[in-house]
Protein backbone atom coordinates (compact mmCIF):
# COMPACT_ATOMS: atom_id res chain seq x y z
CA MET A 1 -30.50 20.31 -22.50
CA THR A 2 -31.10 19.26 -18.91
CA ASP A 3 -29.78 20.96 -15.86
CA ARG A 4 -27.28 18.82 -14.06
CA PRO A 5 -26.13 19.58 -10.57
CA ALA A 6 -22.66 21.02 -10.50
CA PRO A 7 -20.08 18.67 -9.10
CA PRO A 8 -19.16 19.58 -5.54
CA ALA A 9 -16.27 21.98 -5.26
CA ARG A 10 -13.06 20.48 -3.99
CA LEU A 11 -12.40 20.87 -0.32
CA SER A 12 -9.96 23.65 0.47
CA LEU A 13 -6.89 22.91 2.60
CA THR A 14 -8.64 24.71 5.46
CA ASP A 15 -11.65 22.42 5.00
CA VAL A 16 -9.45 19.31 4.85
CA GLU A 17 -7.62 20.34 8.01
CA ALA A 18 -10.89 20.96 9.86
CA LEU A 19 -12.29 17.66 8.65
CA ALA A 20 -9.16 15.73 9.71
CA ARG A 21 -9.09 17.42 13.11
CA ALA A 22 -12.78 16.60 13.67
CA ALA A 23 -12.37 13.01 12.46
CA HIS A 24 -9.44 12.39 14.84
CA ALA A 25 -10.95 14.38 17.75
CA GLY A 26 -10.37 12.59 21.02
CA GLN A 27 -7.68 10.35 19.52
CA THR A 28 -4.20 10.45 21.04
CA ASP A 29 -0.81 9.22 19.91
CA LYS A 30 1.35 6.69 21.76
CA ALA A 31 2.60 9.46 24.07
CA GLY A 32 -0.92 10.60 24.92
CA ARG A 33 -0.74 13.78 22.84
CA PRO A 34 -3.71 14.89 20.69
CA TYR A 35 -3.43 13.06 17.38
CA ALA A 36 -4.07 16.28 15.46
CA GLU A 37 -0.58 17.42 16.49
CA HIS A 38 0.87 14.57 14.41
CA LEU A 39 -1.34 15.43 11.44
CA ALA A 40 -0.30 19.09 11.62
CA ALA A 41 3.39 18.13 11.85
CA VAL A 42 3.14 15.85 8.81
CA ALA A 43 1.26 18.50 6.80
CA GLU A 44 3.89 21.09 7.74
CA GLY A 45 6.67 18.62 6.90
CA VAL A 46 5.18 18.10 3.45
CA ARG A 47 4.92 21.87 2.95
CA ARG A 48 8.54 22.43 4.07
CA ARG A 49 9.71 19.70 1.68
CA GLY A 50 8.07 21.52 -1.25
CA GLY A 51 4.87 19.52 -1.40
CA ASP A 52 1.87 20.88 -3.25
CA ASP A 53 -1.68 21.38 -1.99
CA GLU A 54 -2.75 17.87 -3.03
CA GLN A 55 0.08 16.36 -0.99
CA ILE A 56 -0.64 18.62 1.98
CA ALA A 57 -4.30 17.59 1.89
CA ALA A 58 -3.20 13.94 1.79
CA ALA A 59 -0.91 14.59 4.77
CA TRP A 60 -3.88 15.82 6.81
CA LEU A 61 -5.81 12.68 5.85
CA HIS A 62 -2.93 10.17 5.78
CA ASP A 63 -4.11 8.12 8.77
CA ALA A 64 -7.86 8.66 8.50
CA VAL A 65 -8.73 5.44 6.67
CA GLU A 66 -6.07 3.35 8.43
CA ASP A 67 -7.35 4.50 11.83
CA ALA A 68 -10.96 3.96 10.66
CA VAL A 69 -12.00 7.51 11.51
CA LEU A 70 -13.10 7.90 7.87
CA THR A 71 -14.06 5.10 5.55
CA ARG A 72 -12.51 4.16 2.24
CA ALA A 73 -15.91 4.75 0.65
CA TRP A 74 -16.01 8.28 2.08
CA LEU A 75 -12.54 8.95 0.70
CA LEU A 76 -13.43 7.68 -2.77
CA ASP A 77 -16.51 9.95 -2.88
CA ALA A 78 -14.92 12.96 -1.18
CA PRO A 79 -14.53 16.21 -3.12
CA LEU A 80 -10.76 15.80 -3.33
CA SER A 81 -8.48 15.47 -6.30
CA ARG A 82 -7.88 11.97 -7.60
CA ARG A 83 -4.19 12.39 -6.76
CA THR A 84 -4.95 13.27 -3.13
CA ARG A 85 -7.19 10.22 -2.80
CA ASP A 86 -4.53 8.02 -4.44
CA ILE A 87 -1.86 9.28 -2.04
CA VAL A 88 -4.04 8.62 1.01
CA LEU A 89 -4.79 5.10 -0.21
CA ALA A 90 -1.11 4.50 -0.98
CA VAL A 91 0.02 5.40 2.53
CA THR A 92 -2.81 3.49 4.20
CA LYS A 93 -1.45 0.23 5.60
CA ARG A 94 -3.58 -2.83 4.95
CA PRO A 95 -4.08 -5.57 7.53
CA GLY A 96 -1.46 -8.29 7.15
CA GLU A 97 0.32 -6.47 4.34
CA PRO A 98 4.07 -7.12 4.12
CA PRO A 99 6.17 -3.96 4.52
CA GLN A 100 7.73 -4.56 1.09
CA ALA A 101 4.31 -4.43 -0.61
CA TYR A 102 3.40 -1.29 1.32
CA ALA A 103 6.66 0.43 0.35
CA ALA A 104 6.24 -0.61 -3.29
CA ARG A 105 2.77 0.98 -3.39
CA VAL A 106 4.07 4.21 -1.83
CA LEU A 107 6.92 4.35 -4.35
CA ALA A 108 4.56 3.67 -7.27
CA THR A 109 2.09 6.43 -6.38
CA ASP A 110 2.80 9.97 -7.56
CA GLY A 111 3.36 12.22 -4.56
CA ALA A 112 3.06 9.56 -1.87
CA LEU A 113 6.75 9.25 -1.02
CA LEU A 114 6.96 12.86 0.16
CA VAL A 115 3.95 12.37 2.46
CA LYS A 116 5.39 9.14 3.87
CA GLU A 117 8.79 10.80 4.31
CA ALA A 118 7.19 13.58 6.40
CA ASP A 119 5.19 11.01 8.38
CA LEU A 120 8.30 8.95 9.15
CA ALA A 121 10.27 12.06 10.08
CA HIS A 122 7.70 13.07 12.67
CA ASN A 123 7.18 9.53 13.95
CA ALA A 124 10.94 9.09 14.41
CA ASP A 125 11.52 12.50 15.98
CA PRO A 126 13.80 11.81 18.98
CA ALA A 127 11.87 14.26 21.15
CA ARG A 128 8.64 12.46 20.34
CA LEU A 129 10.15 9.03 20.96
CA ALA A 130 11.87 10.12 24.20
CA VAL A 131 8.62 10.11 26.16
CA LEU A 132 7.98 6.44 25.37
CA ASP A 133 9.26 3.47 27.35
CA GLU A 134 12.55 2.03 26.14
CA ALA A 135 11.10 -1.14 24.60
CA THR A 136 8.53 0.82 22.57
CA ARG A 137 11.13 3.42 21.58
CA THR A 138 13.51 0.71 20.34
CA ARG A 139 10.78 -1.21 18.49
CA LEU A 140 9.51 1.91 16.72
CA ALA A 141 12.99 3.21 15.85
CA GLU A 142 13.80 -0.16 14.23
CA LYS A 143 10.47 -0.20 12.39
CA TYR A 144 11.02 3.31 11.00
CA THR A 145 14.61 2.50 9.98
CA ARG A 146 13.41 -0.60 8.08
CA MET A 147 10.70 1.38 6.29
CA ARG A 148 13.14 4.13 5.31
CA ALA A 149 15.43 1.47 3.82
CA LEU A 150 12.54 -0.04 1.84
CA LEU A 151 11.71 3.43 0.53
CA GLY A 152 15.33 4.02 -0.49
CA GLN A 153 15.93 6.69 2.13
CA SER A 154 18.83 7.06 4.49
CA GLN A 155 18.53 8.30 8.06
């Protein structure tokens, strides 16, 4: 019998949070706030909605691949559960992808809808939108309303 290296332990939620914060360091949202505030709000929204640790981990990482702060290859090799990786990939928008295809993928992936719901809730928070110019505020509010409808959610 040969000795094989043990597979790497899964990252803890604390590790995932630290990794996400480091990956998005220096990044700001549309209002100029540190991007990590959005990640924390989405992770907390998932927790408040009854999400499990795999979904909370995905919430911390939900924009990492889309924003190119971590690569898809990193995600696929990361010491995360398969479900966490699947959720992150499901909520990662692809260039040129129609919103209907994106919504269908979210709906088809176990656990992804809750993460997207928390993401949309924070993105559409009136206090967060209020600091944006009117044209941007209107455009984003319409975009979030359309996505909620595609996901079968009401306001």
